[in-house]
Amino acid sequence: MSTHAIVLDDLRFRWPGQAGWCLDIPRLEVAAGESIFLHGPSGSGKSTLLGILGGVALPQRGRVCVLGNELTQMNSGARDRLRASHIGFLFQQFNLLPWLSAIDNVLLPCTFSPTRKARASVAHDVRQEAERLLSQLDLTSSHWLKPAAELSVGQQQRVAAARALIGRPEIVIADEPTSALDAERQQIFIDLLLREISQESSVGGGKTTLVFVSHDQRLASRFDRTIDLCEVNRAMQAEAGMEQA
Ligand SMILES: Nc1ncnc2c1ncn2[C@@H]1O[C@H](COP(=O)(O)OP(=O)(O)OP(=O)(O)O)[C@@H](O)[C@H]1O
Ligand SMILES: [Mg+2]
């Protein structure tokens, strides 16, 4: 079993219709259990990279190895299953189902993945686990049954966080997960996130790997390692060179 949760090799990605590469990353490794603070200017490709790690988008060239699975060799159904069972995705736009209650949104990964459901029900039933996560994120029972669309933006972000964490996925990918939170709730959120991911998984045995994108450099010291996307993405360096010329 590889000690790396994520390995990128000679990765190139271009959005349809774009002239140049959006991502050109010779090599990037993330160790299993490592927590990464990923930053870079707006438009530098952070969300695009996270989408590739989650198997939502595929690169035109190179290798993307996630938990020992070569994503470019898998069909979309297999990538969906890998994501549903092993990756907690916290999207920049939350992607909650607006008509579902907060708690049903949190429970969605357990509906799609028996693995996540089994892990979420180790200590108590899955609903209690969803309630525990929501409570820890300071969302009290008065919010649990409300449709997501009727929650404030900051509340929706916390529901999305609980959904990413439920069932203890091996990798959590978080795209600016604190952008809508006030300073106090940011700290509560980071504390919970780091506490949850540092617990040994009773099923997988290891700690959760975290890739956390944020513009807020003050948060960087809480993570094992900081990656500046401009430093690893040659496409950004080429762009900067063209601007200087
Ligand atoms: N769905 C898409 N179709 C075409 N181009 C896209 C798409 N999504 C992003 N891009 C382009 O890819 C580049 C990188 O965008 P991306 O969203 O990954 O940046 P980001 O670093 O996450 O920015 P931000 O900090 O603003 O969230 C941008 O030039 C953007 O215009
Ligand atoms: Mg983004």
Coordinates of N, CA, C and O and ligand atoms in Angstrom, one line a residue, residues 13-18 22-23 39-50 92-93 175-176 213-215 229 236 239, ligand 1:
F13 N -3.7 20.1 -17.7 CA -5.2 20.2 -17.9 C -5.5 21.5 -18.6 O -5.0 22.6 -18.2
R14 N -6.4 21.4 -19.6 CA -6.8 22.6 -20.3 C -8.4 22.6 -20.3 O -9.0 21.6 -20.7
W15 N -9.0 23.7 -20.0 CA -10.5 23.8 -20.2 C -10.8 23.9 -21.6 O -10.1 24.5 -22.4
P16 N -11.9 23.3 -22.1 CA -12.3 23.4 -23.5 C -12.4 24.9 -23.9 O -12.9 25.7 -23.1
G17 N -11.9 25.1 -25.1 CA -11.9 26.5 -25.6 C -10.8 27.4 -25.1 O -10.7 28.5 -25.7
Q18 N -10.0 26.9 -24.1 CA -8.9 27.8 -23.7 C -7.7 27.5 -24.5 O -7.4 26.4 -24.9
C22 N -4.3 25.2 -18.2 CA -4.7 25.8 -16.9 C -3.8 25.3 -15.8 O -3.4 26.0 -14.9
L23 N -3.5 24.0 -15.9 CA -2.6 23.3 -15.0 C -1.5 22.6 -15.7 O -1.8 21.9 -16.7
H39 N -2.8 27.4 -1.5 CA -3.2 28.8 -1.8 C -2.7 29.2 -3.2 O -1.8 28.5 -3.7
G40 N -3.1 30.3 -3.7 CA -2.7 30.9 -4.9 C -3.8 31.9 -5.3 O -4.9 31.9 -4.8
P41 N -3.4 32.8 -6.2 CA -4.3 33.9 -6.6 C -5.6 33.4 -7.2 O -5.6 32.2 -7.7
S42 N -6.6 34.2 -7.2 CA -7.9 33.8 -7.9 C -7.6 33.5 -9.4 O -6.9 34.2 -10.0
G43 N -8.1 32.4 -9.8 CA -7.9 32.0 -11.3 C -6.7 31.2 -11.5 O -6.4 30.8 -12.6
S44 N -5.9 30.9 -10.4 CA -4.7 30.1 -10.6 C -4.9 28.6 -10.8 O -4.0 27.8 -11.0
G45 N -6.2 28.2 -10.6 CA -6.5 26.8 -10.9 C -6.7 25.9 -9.7 O -6.7 24.7 -9.8
K46 N -6.9 26.5 -8.5 CA -7.1 25.7 -7.3 C -8.3 24.8 -7.4 O -8.2 23.6 -7.1
S47 N -9.5 25.4 -7.7 CA -10.7 24.6 -7.8 C -10.6 23.6 -8.9 O -11.1 22.4 -8.8
T48 N -9.9 23.9 -10.0 CA -9.8 23.0 -11.1 C -9.0 21.8 -10.6 O -9.3 20.6 -10.9
L49 N -7.9 22.0 -9.9 CA -7.1 21.0 -9.3 C -7.9 20.1 -8.4 O -7.8 18.8 -8.5
L50 N -8.7 20.7 -7.5 CA -9.5 19.9 -6.6 C -10.4 19.0 -7.4 O -10.7 17.8 -7.0
Q92 N -16.7 24.9 -3.2 CA -16.7 26.4 -3.0 C -18.1 26.9 -3.0 O -18.4 27.8 -2.3
Q93 N -19.0 26.3 -3.8 CA -20.4 26.8 -3.9 C -21.3 25.9 -3.1 O -22.5 25.8 -3.3
D175 N -12.7 23.4 -0.5 CA -12.4 24.6 -1.3 C -13.0 25.8 -0.7 O -14.2 26.1 -0.7
E176 N -12.1 26.6 -0.1 CA -12.4 27.8 0.7 C -13.6 27.6 1.6 O -14.6 28.2 1.5
V213 N -8.1 24.5 0.7 CA -7.8 25.7 -0.1 C -8.4 27.0 0.6 O -9.5 27.0 1.1
S214 N -7.5 28.0 0.8 CA -8.0 29.2 1.4 C -7.1 30.4 0.9 O -5.9 30.2 0.6
H215 N -7.7 31.6 0.9 CA -6.9 32.8 0.7 C -6.4 33.3 2.0 O -5.6 34.2 2.0
L229 N 0.2 27.3 -5.2 CA 0.0 26.7 -6.5 C 0.8 27.3 -7.6 O 1.2 26.7 -8.6
M236 N 1.1 28.7 -14.6 CA 1.0 30.1 -14.0 C 2.4 30.8 -14.2 O 2.4 32.0 -14.5
E239 N 2.5 32.1 -17.7 CA 1.7 33.2 -17.8 C 2.4 34.5 -17.2 O 2.4 35.5 -17.9
Ligands
LIG1 N1 -16.0 25.3 -16.1 C1 -15.0 26.0 -16.6 N2 -15.0 26.2 -18.0 C2 -14.0 26.9 -18.6 N3 -13.0 27.5 -17.9 C3 -13.0 27.4 -16.5 C4 -14.0 26.6 -15.8 N4 -13.8 26.7 -14.5 C5 -12.6 27.5 -14.4 N5 -12.2 27.9 -15.6 C6 -11.0 28.7 -15.8 O1 -9.9 28.0 -15.3 C7 -9.0 28.9 -14.6 C8 -8.8 28.5 -13.1 O2 -10.1 28.6 -12.5 P1 -10.3 28.0 -11.0 O3 -11.7 28.1 -10.7 O4 -9.7 26.7 -10.9 O5 -9.4 29.1 -10.2 P2 -9.3 29.3 -8.6 O6 -7.8 29.3 -8.3 O7 -10.1 28.2 -7.9 O8 -9.9 30.7 -8.4 P3 -10.7 31.3 -7.1 O9 -9.7 31.6 -6.0 O10 -11.3 32.6 -7.7 O11 -11.7 30.3 -6.7 C9 -9.6 30.3 -14.8 O12 -9.0 31.0 -15.8 C10 -11.1 30.0 -15.1 O13 -11.6 31.0 -16.0

